[in-house]
mmCIF file of C-alpha atoms and ligand atoms in Angstrom:
data_model
loop_
_atom_site.group_PDB
_atom_site.id
_atom_site.type_symbol
_atom_site.label_atom_id
_atom_site.label_comp_id
_atom_site.label_asym_id
_atom_site.label_seq_id
_atom_site.Cartn_x
_atom_site.Cartn_y
_atom_site.Cartn_z
ATOM 1 C CA MET A 1 -13.246 16.138 -23.540
ATOM 2 C CA LEU A 2 -10.523 14.211 -21.514
ATOM 3 C CA LYS A 3 -9.958 15.741 -18.275
ATOM 4 C CA LEU A 4 -6.010 16.682 -17.514
ATOM 5 C CA PRO A 5 -4.118 15.744 -16.136
ATOM 6 C CA VAL A 6 -4.677 12.084 -16.873
ATOM 7 C CA TYR A 7 -4.752 10.629 -13.059
ATOM 8 C CA LEU A 8 -2.281 7.514 -12.890
ATOM 9 C CA ASP A 9 -0.684 7.925 -9.511
ATOM 10 C CA TYR A 10 -3.908 6.297 -7.616
ATOM 11 C CA ASN A 11 -0.880 4.316 -5.321
ATOM 12 C CA ALA A 12 -0.167 7.739 -4.028
ATOM 13 C CA THR A 13 -3.839 8.414 -3.115
ATOM 14 C CA THR A 14 -7.341 7.518 -4.558
ATOM 15 C CA PRO A 15 -10.196 10.282 -4.710
ATOM 16 C CA CYS A 16 -13.101 9.860 -2.245
ATOM 17 C CA ASP A 17 -15.750 7.665 -4.096
ATOM 18 C CA PRO A 18 -19.116 9.698 -4.380
ATOM 19 C CA ARG A 19 -20.862 7.202 -2.445
ATOM 20 C CA VAL A 20 -18.416 7.581 0.460
ATOM 21 C CA VAL A 21 -18.650 11.425 0.655
ATOM 22 C CA GLU A 22 -22.220 10.601 0.681
ATOM 23 C CA ALA A 23 -21.980 8.459 3.831
ATOM 24 C CA MET A 24 -20.296 10.595 5.861
ATOM 25 C CA LEU A 25 -21.756 13.907 4.991
ATOM 26 C CA PRO A 26 -24.614 13.522 7.828
ATOM 27 C CA PHE A 27 -21.856 12.879 10.463
ATOM 28 C CA PHE A 28 -20.310 16.149 10.192
ATOM 29 C CA THR A 29 -23.812 17.951 10.841
ATOM 30 C CA GLU A 30 -26.713 15.936 12.242
ATOM 31 C CA HIS A 31 -25.107 13.212 13.566
ATOM 32 C CA PHE A 32 -22.328 14.714 14.951
ATOM 33 C CA GLY A 33 -22.129 12.837 18.284
ATOM 34 C CA ASN A 34 -19.391 11.685 20.025
ATOM 35 C CA ALA A 35 -18.915 7.653 19.374
ATOM 36 C CA ALA A 36 -18.046 7.794 23.487
ATOM 37 C CA SER A 37 -20.801 9.293 24.537
ATOM 38 C CA ARG A 38 -23.094 6.286 25.824
ATOM 39 C CA SER A 39 -25.703 8.273 27.588
ATOM 40 C CA HIS A 40 -27.589 9.994 25.163
ATOM 41 C CA ALA A 41 -28.818 9.554 21.326
ATOM 42 C CA PRO A 42 -26.551 11.469 19.426
ATOM 43 C CA GLY A 43 -23.477 9.447 20.882
ATOM 44 C CA LEU A 44 -25.397 6.366 20.459
ATOM 45 C CA TYR A 45 -26.371 7.035 16.771
ATOM 46 C CA ALA A 46 -22.465 7.365 16.275
ATOM 47 C CA HIS A 47 -21.423 4.596 17.783
ATOM 48 C CA ALA A 48 -23.683 2.599 15.931
ATOM 49 C CA ALA A 49 -22.293 4.154 12.743
ATOM 50 C CA VAL A 50 -18.632 3.307 14.198
ATOM 51 C CA ASP A 51 -20.049 -0.395 14.885
ATOM 52 C CA LEU A 52 -21.157 -0.760 11.422
ATOM 53 C CA ALA A 53 -17.744 0.566 9.668
ATOM 54 C CA ARG A 54 -15.872 -1.321 11.439
ATOM 55 C CA GLU A 55 -17.783 -4.747 10.487
ATOM 56 C CA GLN A 56 -17.275 -3.436 6.925
ATOM 57 C CA VAL A 57 -13.427 -2.990 7.050
ATOM 58 C CA ALA A 58 -13.376 -6.506 8.977
ATOM 59 C CA GLY A 59 -15.558 -8.092 6.474
ATOM 60 C CA LEU A 60 -13.022 -7.028 3.746
ATOM 61 C CA ILE A 61 -9.961 -8.850 5.027
ATOM 62 C CA GLY A 62 -11.973 -11.718 6.721
ATOM 63 C CA ALA A 63 -11.524 -10.194 10.840
ATOM 64 C CA GLU A 64 -14.096 -10.137 13.214
ATOM 65 C CA PRO A 65 -14.680 -6.855 13.942
ATOM 66 C CA GLN A 66 -13.546 -6.766 17.547
ATOM 67 C CA GLU A 67 -9.612 -7.203 16.064
ATOM 68 C CA VAL A 68 -10.108 -4.040 14.142
ATOM 69 C CA HIS A 69 -9.014 -0.759 15.644
ATOM 70 C CA PHE A 70 -9.181 2.900 13.754
ATOM 71 C CA THR A 71 -6.210 4.871 13.570
ATOM 72 C CA SER A 72 -5.217 8.211 11.730
ATOM 73 C CA GLY A 73 -3.926 6.071 8.807
ATOM 74 C CA ALA A 74 -1.344 3.265 7.816
ATOM 75 C CA THR A 75 1.669 5.147 9.042
ATOM 76 C CA GLU A 76 0.349 5.419 12.432
ATOM 77 C CA ALA A 77 -0.871 1.737 12.542
ATOM 78 C CA ASN A 78 2.649 0.587 11.135
ATOM 79 C CA ASN A 79 4.131 2.819 13.988
ATOM 80 C CA LEU A 80 1.678 1.122 16.666
ATOM 81 C CA ALA A 81 2.322 -2.344 15.399
ATOM 82 C CA LEU A 82 6.106 -2.166 15.274
ATOM 83 C CA LYS A 83 6.438 0.189 18.535
ATOM 84 C CA GLY A 84 3.588 -1.829 20.623
ATOM 85 C CA VAL A 85 4.827 -4.896 19.833
ATOM 86 C CA ALA A 86 8.458 -4.335 20.508
ATOM 87 C CA GLU A 87 7.228 -2.804 23.860
ATOM 88 C CA ALA A 88 4.886 -5.516 24.610
ATOM 89 C CA TYR A 89 7.172 -8.664 23.710
ATOM 90 C CA ALA A 90 10.425 -6.530 25.109
ATOM 91 C CA SER A 91 10.863 -9.995 27.469
ATOM 92 C CA LYS A 92 10.767 -12.376 24.945
ATOM 93 C CA GLY A 93 13.382 -10.524 22.676
ATOM 94 C CA ARG A 94 14.365 -7.752 20.575
ATOM 95 C CA HIS A 95 14.566 -8.801 17.284
ATOM 96 C CA ILE A 96 12.465 -7.816 14.262
ATOM 97 C CA ILE A 97 12.943 -8.689 10.737
ATOM 98 C CA THR A 98 11.643 -6.609 7.918
ATOM 99 C CA CYS A 99 13.075 -5.672 4.249
ATOM 100 C CA VAL A 100 14.549 -3.228 2.595
ATOM 101 C CA THR A 101 11.528 -2.132 0.143
ATOM 102 C CA GLU A 102 9.079 -1.668 2.988
ATOM 103 C CA HIS A 103 7.433 1.754 3.051
ATOM 104 C CA LYS A 104 9.335 4.108 4.791
ATOM 105 C CA ALA A 105 6.541 4.124 7.706
ATOM 106 C CA VAL A 106 8.022 0.568 8.374
ATOM 107 C CA LEU A 107 11.596 1.637 7.809
ATOM 108 C CA ASP A 108 11.740 4.785 10.060
ATOM 109 C CA ALA A 109 9.670 2.988 12.780
ATOM 110 C CA CYS A 110 12.221 0.579 12.682
ATOM 111 C CA GLN A 111 15.253 3.061 12.632
ATOM 112 C CA HIS A 112 13.794 4.167 15.877
ATOM 113 C CA LEU A 113 13.346 1.189 17.470
ATOM 114 C CA ALA A 114 17.226 0.414 16.497
ATOM 115 C CA HIS A 115 18.126 3.576 18.214
ATOM 116 C CA THR A 116 16.255 2.022 21.431
ATOM 117 C CA GLY A 117 18.243 -1.460 21.811
ATOM 118 C CA HIS A 118 16.164 -3.223 19.131
ATOM 119 C CA ASP A 119 17.907 -5.537 16.391
ATOM 120 C CA ILE A 120 16.965 -5.105 13.039
ATOM 121 C CA THR A 121 17.529 -7.712 9.941
ATOM 122 C CA TYR A 122 16.813 -6.065 6.673
ATOM 123 C CA LEU A 123 16.042 -8.892 4.441
ATOM 124 C CA PRO A 124 17.519 -7.725 0.691
ATOM 125 C CA VAL A 125 15.120 -8.350 -2.540
ATOM 126 C CA ASN A 126 16.186 -9.721 -5.708
ATOM 127 C CA GLN A 127 15.685 -7.845 -9.328
ATOM 128 C CA GLU A 128 12.140 -8.822 -9.215
ATOM 129 C CA GLY A 129 11.810 -7.073 -5.827
ATOM 130 C CA ALA A 130 11.391 -10.450 -4.180
ATOM 131 C CA ILE A 131 12.912 -11.783 -0.828
ATOM 132 C CA ASP A 132 14.243 -15.412 -0.417
ATOM 133 C CA LEU A 133 12.072 -17.536 1.665
ATOM 134 C CA ALA A 134 15.064 -19.589 2.832
ATOM 135 C CA ALA A 135 16.776 -15.786 3.781
ATOM 136 C CA LEU A 136 14.081 -14.986 5.806
ATOM 137 C CA GLU A 137 14.007 -18.447 7.676
ATOM 138 C CA ALA A 138 17.603 -18.081 8.154
ATOM 139 C CA ALA A 139 17.081 -15.133 10.094
ATOM 140 C CA ILE A 140 14.825 -16.018 12.568
ATOM 141 C CA ARG A 141 16.449 -16.386 16.121
ATOM 142 C CA PRO A 142 15.173 -17.115 19.599
ATOM 143 C CA ASP A 143 14.768 -13.640 20.453
ATOM 144 C CA THR A 144 12.783 -12.736 16.883
ATOM 145 C CA ILE A 145 9.636 -11.186 17.947
ATOM 146 C CA LEU A 146 8.146 -9.687 14.930
ATOM 147 C CA ILE A 147 8.305 -10.481 10.807
ATOM 148 C CA SER A 148 7.135 -7.133 9.215
ATOM 149 C CA LEU A 149 6.682 -7.418 5.124
ATOM 150 C CA MET A 150 4.056 -6.014 3.216
ATOM 151 C CA TYR A 151 1.426 -7.470 1.281
ATOM 152 C CA ALA A 152 2.434 -5.538 -2.105
ATOM 153 C CA ASN A 153 5.136 -3.052 -2.955
ATOM 154 C CA ASN A 154 3.939 0.643 -3.551
ATOM 155 C CA GLU A 155 6.418 1.319 -5.829
ATOM 156 C CA THR A 156 6.299 -1.410 -8.168
ATOM 157 C CA GLY A 157 3.441 -3.494 -6.979
ATOM 158 C CA VAL A 158 5.427 -6.641 -6.440
ATOM 159 C CA VAL A 159 3.186 -9.233 -4.090
ATOM 160 C CA HIS A 160 4.991 -10.751 -1.456
ATOM 161 C CA PRO A 161 4.462 -14.605 -1.262
ATOM 162 C CA VAL A 162 2.209 -13.891 2.045
ATOM 163 C CA ASP A 163 1.026 -17.301 2.506
ATOM 164 C CA ALA A 164 4.276 -18.621 2.376
ATOM 165 C CA ILE A 165 5.854 -15.841 4.923
ATOM 166 C CA SER A 166 3.238 -16.889 7.300
ATOM 167 C CA LYS A 167 3.688 -20.566 7.418
ATOM 168 C CA ILE A 168 7.126 -19.676 8.343
ATOM 169 C CA ALA A 169 6.481 -17.345 10.825
ATOM 170 C CA ARG A 170 4.092 -19.511 12.458
ATOM 171 C CA LYS A 171 6.220 -22.471 12.566
ATOM 172 C CA HIS A 172 8.921 -20.540 14.169
ATOM 173 C CA GLY A 173 6.366 -19.105 16.495
ATOM 174 C CA VAL A 174 7.236 -15.338 15.419
ATOM 175 C CA LEU A 175 4.320 -12.927 15.079
ATOM 176 C CA PHE A 176 3.516 -11.607 11.262
ATOM 177 C CA MET A 177 2.715 -8.134 10.481
ATOM 178 C CA CYS A 178 1.848 -7.273 6.967
ATOM 179 C CA ASP A 179 1.673 -3.571 5.732
ATOM 180 C CA ALA A 180 -1.196 -4.091 3.476
ATOM 181 C CA SER A 181 -2.054 -0.998 2.166
ATOM 182 C CA GLN A 182 -1.741 -1.526 -1.246
ATOM 183 C CA ALA A 183 -3.843 -4.480 -1.494
ATOM 184 C CA VAL A 184 -6.804 -3.897 0.660
ATOM 185 C CA GLY A 185 -9.230 -3.415 -1.861
ATOM 186 C CA LYS A 186 -7.230 -3.886 -4.734
ATOM 187 C CA ILE A 187 -6.679 -7.876 -4.131
ATOM 188 C CA PRO A 188 -8.454 -10.580 -2.119
ATOM 189 C CA VAL A 189 -6.995 -10.555 1.385
ATOM 190 C CA ASN A 190 -7.901 -12.643 4.229
ATOM 191 C CA VAL A 191 -6.194 -12.614 7.480
ATOM 192 C CA ASN A 192 -6.842 -15.858 8.061
ATOM 193 C CA THR A 193 -6.254 -17.667 4.896
ATOM 194 C CA ASP A 194 -3.281 -15.718 4.309
ATOM 195 C CA GLY A 195 -1.959 -16.080 8.214
ATOM 196 C CA ILE A 196 -1.537 -12.634 9.276
ATOM 197 C CA ASP A 197 -1.571 -11.713 12.907
ATOM 198 C CA ILE A 198 -1.106 -7.858 12.442
ATOM 199 C CA LEU A 199 -2.266 -6.298 9.603
ATOM 200 C CA THR A 200 -2.083 -2.503 8.618
ATOM 201 C CA CYS A 201 -4.578 -0.516 5.766
ATOM 202 C CA SER A 202 -5.289 3.087 4.777
ATOM 203 C CA ALA A 203 -8.854 4.831 3.820
ATOM 204 C CA HIS A 204 -7.379 7.008 1.358
ATOM 205 C CA LYS A 205 -5.427 4.096 -0.970
ATOM 206 C CA LEU A 206 -8.925 2.264 -1.421
ATOM 207 C CA TYR A 207 -11.577 5.282 -2.499
ATOM 208 C CA GLY A 208 -11.765 6.338 1.333
ATOM 209 C CA PRO A 209 -11.147 9.423 2.941
ATOM 210 C CA LYS A 210 -7.488 10.635 4.115
ATOM 211 C CA GLY A 211 -6.626 10.290 7.729
ATOM 212 C CA MET A 212 -8.157 7.414 8.387
ATOM 213 C CA GLY A 213 -6.426 3.877 8.373
ATOM 214 C CA ALA A 214 -6.753 0.749 10.704
ATOM 215 C CA ILE A 215 -4.691 -1.952 12.272
ATOM 216 C CA TYR A 216 -6.344 -5.397 12.823
ATOM 217 C CA LEU A 217 -4.905 -7.377 15.799
ATOM 218 C CA ARG A 218 -5.445 -11.031 16.186
ATOM 219 C CA ARG A 219 -7.152 -12.110 18.872
ATOM 220 C CA LYS A 220 -6.771 -15.795 19.015
ATOM 221 C CA SER A 221 -4.194 -18.541 18.363
ATOM 222 C CA PRO A 222 -2.525 -16.374 18.945
ATOM 223 C CA ARG A 223 -3.898 -13.365 20.699
ATOM 224 C CA VAL A 224 -1.702 -10.526 19.950
ATOM 225 C CA ARG A 225 -0.501 -7.820 22.234
ATOM 226 C CA VAL A 226 0.423 -4.542 21.645
ATOM 227 C CA ILE A 227 1.574 -1.646 23.852
ATOM 228 C CA ALA A 228 -0.779 1.650 23.403
ATOM 229 C CA GLN A 229 1.408 4.249 21.506
ATOM 230 C CA ILE A 230 -1.333 7.266 22.287
ATOM 231 C CA ASP A 231 -2.842 7.347 25.844
ATOM 232 C CA GLY A 232 -5.833 9.055 26.917
ATOM 233 C CA GLY A 233 -9.519 7.538 27.548
ATOM 234 C CA GLY A 234 -8.787 3.821 26.429
ATOM 235 C CA HIS A 235 -10.675 4.372 23.020
ATOM 236 C CA GLU A 236 -10.596 1.765 21.002
ATOM 237 C CA ARG A 237 -10.055 -1.129 23.690
ATOM 238 C CA GLY A 238 -7.127 0.761 24.612
ATOM 239 C CA VAL A 239 -5.182 0.112 21.578
ATOM 240 C CA ARG A 240 -5.653 3.993 20.580
ATOM 241 C CA SER A 241 -7.142 6.548 22.398
ATOM 242 C CA GLY A 242 -8.638 9.510 21.187
ATOM 243 C CA THR A 243 -12.140 10.805 20.447
ATOM 244 C CA LEU A 244 -12.869 8.560 16.859
ATOM 245 C CA ASN A 245 -13.110 10.534 13.490
ATOM 246 C CA VAL A 246 -16.779 9.279 13.114
ATOM 247 C CA PRO A 247 -17.147 10.682 9.392
ATOM 248 C CA GLY A 248 -13.917 9.203 8.525
ATOM 249 C CA ILE A 249 -14.562 5.736 9.766
ATOM 250 C CA VAL A 250 -17.938 5.914 8.131
ATOM 251 C CA GLY A 251 -16.615 6.666 4.857
ATOM 252 C CA PHE A 252 -13.767 3.966 5.450
ATOM 253 C CA GLY A 253 -16.241 1.392 6.125
ATOM 254 C CA LYS A 254 -18.429 2.176 3.256
ATOM 255 C CA ALA A 255 -15.030 2.476 1.048
ATOM 256 C CA CYS A 256 -14.674 -1.340 2.010
ATOM 257 C CA GLU A 257 -18.266 -2.415 1.644
ATOM 258 C CA LEU A 258 -18.058 -1.224 -2.220
ATOM 259 C CA ALA A 259 -13.993 -2.416 -2.475
ATOM 260 C CA ALA A 260 -15.732 -5.785 -0.994
ATOM 261 C CA HIS A 261 -18.001 -5.716 -4.239
ATOM 262 C CA GLN A 262 -15.493 -4.536 -6.785
ATOM 263 C CA LEU A 263 -12.544 -6.741 -6.247
ATOM 264 C CA ASN A 264 -12.712 -8.032 -10.055
ATOM 265 C CA THR A 265 -9.573 -7.224 -11.641
ATOM 266 C CA GLU A 266 -10.154 -8.422 -15.033
ATOM 267 C CA ASN A 267 -10.968 -4.773 -16.555
ATOM 268 C CA ILE A 268 -8.319 -3.007 -14.585
ATOM 269 C CA VAL A 269 -5.443 -5.348 -15.775
ATOM 270 C CA GLN A 270 -6.762 -5.261 -19.094
ATOM 271 C CA LEU A 271 -6.010 -1.196 -18.919
ATOM 272 C CA ARG A 272 -2.497 -1.921 -17.337
ATOM 273 C CA ASP A 273 -1.364 -4.582 -20.001
ATOM 274 C CA GLN A 274 -2.560 -1.843 -22.697
ATOM 275 C CA LEU A 275 -0.631 0.841 -21.231
ATOM 276 C CA GLU A 276 2.428 -1.189 -20.365
ATOM 277 C CA SER A 277 2.656 -2.664 -23.544
ATOM 278 C CA GLY A 278 2.434 0.607 -25.474
ATOM 279 C CA LEU A 279 5.128 1.934 -23.486
ATOM 280 C CA LEU A 280 7.253 -0.956 -23.727
ATOM 281 C CA ASP A 281 6.861 -0.313 -27.679
ATOM 282 C CA ILE A 282 9.110 2.457 -26.906
ATOM 283 C CA PRO A 283 13.059 1.522 -27.546
ATOM 284 C CA GLY A 284 15.327 1.442 -24.125
ATOM 285 C CA THR A 285 12.051 0.752 -21.857
ATOM 286 C CA ASN A 286 11.558 -2.190 -19.421
ATOM 287 C CA VAL A 287 9.573 -2.946 -16.423
ATOM 288 C CA ASN A 288 10.861 -2.798 -12.757
ATOM 289 C CA GLY A 289 9.768 -5.887 -10.816
ATOM 290 C CA LEU A 290 9.087 -8.194 -13.659
ATOM 291 C CA PRO A 291 11.217 -10.555 -15.674
ATOM 292 C CA PHE A 292 11.316 -8.343 -19.180
ATOM 293 C CA ALA A 293 9.957 -11.335 -21.000
ATOM 294 C CA ALA A 294 6.917 -11.850 -18.928
ATOM 295 C CA ALA A 295 6.241 -8.161 -18.940
ATOM 296 C CA GLY A 296 6.488 -7.768 -22.737
ATOM 297 C CA THR A 297 3.777 -10.686 -23.169
ATOM 298 C CA PRO A 298 0.511 -9.845 -21.458
ATOM 299 C CA THR A 299 -2.127 -11.936 -22.199
ATOM 300 C CA PRO A 300 -5.365 -9.987 -22.581
ATOM 301 C CA GLY A 301 -7.604 -10.356 -19.704
ATOM 302 C CA GLN A 302 -4.861 -12.082 -17.413
ATOM 303 C CA PRO A 303 -2.350 -10.543 -15.056
ATOM 304 C CA ALA A 304 0.761 -10.571 -16.782
ATOM 305 C CA SER A 305 2.480 -12.758 -14.066
ATOM 306 C CA PRO A 306 -0.333 -13.997 -11.766
ATOM 307 C CA GLY A 307 -0.257 -13.269 -7.797
ATOM 308 C CA LYS A 308 3.299 -11.352 -8.163
ATOM 309 C CA ARG A 309 2.399 -8.045 -9.070
ATOM 310 C CA LEU A 310 -0.802 -5.710 -8.100
ATOM 311 C CA PRO A 311 -3.298 -5.814 -11.311
ATOM 312 C CA HIS A 312 -3.202 -1.998 -11.593
ATOM 313 C CA VAL A 313 0.458 -0.814 -11.210
ATOM 314 C CA THR A 314 3.416 -1.040 -13.776
ATOM 315 C CA ASN A 315 6.672 1.034 -13.090
ATOM 316 C CA ILE A 316 9.014 1.792 -16.005
ATOM 317 C CA SER A 317 12.395 2.691 -17.084
ATOM 318 C CA PHE A 318 13.237 4.469 -19.939
ATOM 319 C CA ALA A 319 16.889 5.111 -20.743
ATOM 320 C CA GLY A 320 18.445 8.112 -21.224
ATOM 321 C CA VAL A 321 15.922 10.498 -19.887
ATOM 322 C CA THR A 322 14.506 11.167 -16.795
ATOM 323 C CA GLY A 323 11.115 10.941 -15.194
ATOM 324 C CA GLU A 324 11.141 14.811 -14.178
ATOM 325 C CA ALA A 325 11.550 15.432 -17.809
ATOM 326 C CA ILE A 326 9.076 13.099 -19.355
ATOM 327 C CA MET A 327 6.148 14.431 -17.140
ATOM 328 C CA MET A 328 7.483 18.431 -18.004
ATOM 329 C CA ALA A 329 7.575 17.257 -21.485
ATOM 330 C CA THR A 330 4.086 16.268 -21.388
ATOM 331 C CA GLY A 331 3.078 19.827 -20.259
ATOM 332 C CA LYS A 332 2.372 17.927 -16.858
ATOM 333 C CA SER A 333 -0.437 16.147 -18.614
ATOM 334 C CA ILE A 334 0.092 13.092 -16.914
ATOM 335 C CA ALA A 335 0.032 12.971 -13.346
ATOM 336 C CA VAL A 336 2.098 9.489 -12.278
ATOM 337 C CA SER A 337 4.714 9.118 -9.616
ATOM 338 C CA SER A 338 8.670 9.480 -10.712
ATOM 339 C CA GLY A 339 11.392 6.992 -9.472
ATOM 340 C CA SER A 340 13.427 9.897 -7.336
ATOM 341 C CA ALA A 341 12.046 11.289 -4.654
ATOM 342 C CA CYS A 342 12.944 15.012 -5.112
ATOM 343 C CA THR A 343 13.939 16.593 -1.990
ATOM 344 C CA SER A 344 14.372 20.231 -1.771
ATOM 345 C CA ALA A 345 18.394 19.460 -1.893
ATOM 346 C CA SER A 346 18.737 16.462 -3.692
ATOM 347 C CA ARG A 347 17.459 14.161 -5.847
ATOM 348 C CA GLU A 348 17.558 10.715 -4.582
ATOM 349 C CA PRO A 349 16.862 7.711 -6.493
ATOM 350 C CA SER A 350 14.259 5.320 -5.272
ATOM 351 C CA TYR A 351 15.549 3.420 -2.748
ATOM 352 C CA VAL A 352 13.031 0.682 -3.516
ATOM 353 C CA LEU A 353 14.498 0.448 -7.224
ATOM 354 C CA LYS A 354 18.298 0.948 -5.782
ATOM 355 C CA ALA A 355 17.253 -2.702 -3.720
ATOM 356 C CA MET A 356 16.479 -4.268 -6.677
ATOM 357 C CA GLY A 357 19.781 -3.308 -8.331
ATOM 358 C CA VAL A 358 18.444 -0.752 -11.101
ATOM 359 C CA PRO A 359 21.411 1.479 -11.535
ATOM 360 C CA ASP A 360 20.820 4.874 -10.419
ATOM 361 C CA GLU A 361 20.556 6.479 -14.236
ATOM 362 C CA LEU A 362 17.695 4.084 -15.090
ATOM 363 C CA SER A 363 16.266 4.789 -11.937
ATOM 364 C CA HIS A 364 16.100 8.491 -12.380
ATOM 365 C CA GLY A 365 14.094 7.357 -15.674
ATOM 366 C CA SER A 366 11.484 5.862 -14.348
ATOM 367 C CA LEU A 367 7.700 6.393 -13.766
ATOM 368 C CA ARG A 368 5.037 4.539 -11.516
ATOM 369 C CA PHE A 369 1.903 4.043 -13.027
ATOM 370 C CA SER A 370 -0.756 3.127 -10.748
ATOM 371 C CA LEU A 371 -4.617 2.611 -12.493
ATOM 372 C CA GLY A 372 -8.049 3.229 -10.570
ATOM 373 C CA ARG A 373 -11.050 2.790 -10.330
ATOM 374 C CA PHE A 374 -12.084 5.501 -12.469
ATOM 375 C CA THR A 375 -9.255 4.921 -15.152
ATOM 376 C CA THR A 376 -10.473 5.156 -18.972
ATOM 377 C CA GLU A 377 -9.265 3.593 -21.773
ATOM 378 C CA GLU A 378 -9.162 6.964 -23.641
ATOM 379 C CA GLU A 379 -7.109 8.432 -20.688
ATOM 380 C CA ILE A 380 -4.478 5.218 -21.287
ATOM 381 C CA GLN A 381 -4.314 5.839 -24.723
ATOM 382 C CA PHE A 382 -3.483 9.692 -24.228
ATOM 383 C CA ALA A 383 -0.838 8.603 -21.684
ATOM 384 C CA VAL A 384 1.299 6.200 -23.691
ATOM 385 C CA SER A 385 0.959 8.827 -26.958
ATOM 386 C CA ALA A 386 2.030 11.798 -24.546
ATOM 387 C CA ILE A 387 4.725 9.306 -23.325
ATOM 388 C CA ARG A 388 5.724 8.235 -26.462
ATOM 389 C CA THR A 389 6.124 11.704 -28.015
ATOM 390 C CA ALA A 390 7.560 13.200 -25.145
ATOM 391 C CA VAL A 391 10.511 10.688 -24.539
ATOM 392 C CA ALA A 392 11.258 10.608 -28.819
ATOM 393 C CA GLN A 393 11.464 14.574 -28.085
ATOM 394 C CA LEU A 394 13.912 14.320 -25.347
ATOM 395 C CA ARG A 395 15.556 11.824 -27.147
ATOM 396 C CA SER A 396 16.135 14.022 -30.290
ATOM 397 C CA LEU A 397 17.657 16.604 -28.173
ATOM 398 C CA GLN A 398 20.634 14.196 -27.261
ATOM 399 C CA PRO A 399 21.613 13.467 -30.477
ATOM 400 C CA PHE A 400 24.905 11.194 -29.388
ATOM 401 C CA SER A 401 22.179 8.721 -27.164
ATOM 402 C CA SER A 402 22.595 5.459 -28.430
ATOM 403 C CA ILE A 403 19.294 4.701 -28.203
HETATM 404 C C1 PLP B 501 0.488 4.906 1.478
HETATM 405 C C2 PLP B 501 1.110 3.562 2.466
HETATM 406 C C3 PLP B 501 1.148 3.897 3.864
HETATM 407 C C4 PLP B 501 0.960 5.518 4.318
HETATM 408 O O1 PLP B 501 -0.653 5.401 4.648
HETATM 409 P P1 PLP B 501 -0.957 6.846 5.376
HETATM 410 O O2 PLP B 501 -2.424 6.511 5.695
HETATM 411 O O3 PLP B 501 -1.108 7.663 4.413
HETATM 412 O O4 PLP B 501 -0.121 7.091 6.416
HETATM 413 C C5 PLP B 501 1.753 2.521 4.225
HETATM 414 N N1 PLP B 501 2.216 1.972 3.620
HETATM 415 C C6 PLP B 501 2.200 1.577 2.017
HETATM 416 C C7 PLP B 501 2.774 0.373 1.536
HETATM 417 C C8 PLP B 501 1.551 2.654 1.518
HETATM 418 O O5 PLP B 501 1.223 2.736 0.371
#
């Protein structure tokens, strides 16, 4: 029997891998030591476990362990990166370049900086969610201190050309920060070959625990400086104070170790493409984040558009219906993310889709499907047929619809 709802919202969060939970458990009870207590065995044991986890996280992104600092998640890491760089490099300048489709953790931190005298350039995106590299380069000024562009977009799965971005940043001597929360553990990420100076990521997006993340700060060429945003004891090399969440860190490390062995994306691409082509068979549908033709003709086992989209994500618009209505009509048997963020007062269309030029009606009618490690073919078949039925039913209630 299929377990309902079918969970296709892995970009929102992933379940902890059972092997992660197993690794964490002893650190709540038997090995409860404070990793900062270096004068006795329980503290040293915890410290050693944190060291191992730091190696595991660093290993997944090609960093040195000393360059990895633990935080409470990617939101905190993004705040630390943006505000910490803004403070540390204030004498060089106050200009930061980012993009309209970044995660709110970046955009809201930038908004905060704008209120405190910083100048933020928000690069636009085209219909496919891509930035214009020439526009990026043209936006760089003598007082630019940071370029903050995500690795892969959480709503559409669109992957930025990180390599090209970092080359532009290097050429102009500007730091490149990359929110890689949706990429780490999903596709190969390497801070050295990708040329990333500051990377942020989150454990719960890769089968680790919630409330756990990390910031990578390059230590040489260039050595990145940030001013801590949480003071109190100088933990994590003074970058982020506070007693370490040892079980969380151990789980994060284990999750990274597992991800390093499971980066083969072939299987998940196949399932995603099966889902996508099944849904695109429904009239009045299209993929957000890829040209229609490319998305409509996936080659089995191959990413529909190599390097441009995460292997496990598809964001699809259904004309003439809303995402919420589709979810309701399936009897809530599929857990996906809808294209509009429901706040209590208003139903705002997704700002990411809006920035890509998706009309509001289509944005309201879009769903983000994100597959994961535990997704099965049976689940995909169920999802396709449930959504097909739901959309047909909803449209039959609109006799004058043109679709
Ligand atoms: C989930 C996510 C975050 C926030 O991470 P938390 O650990 O939940 O704070 C930031 N950026 C992106 C791209 C994300 O997907």
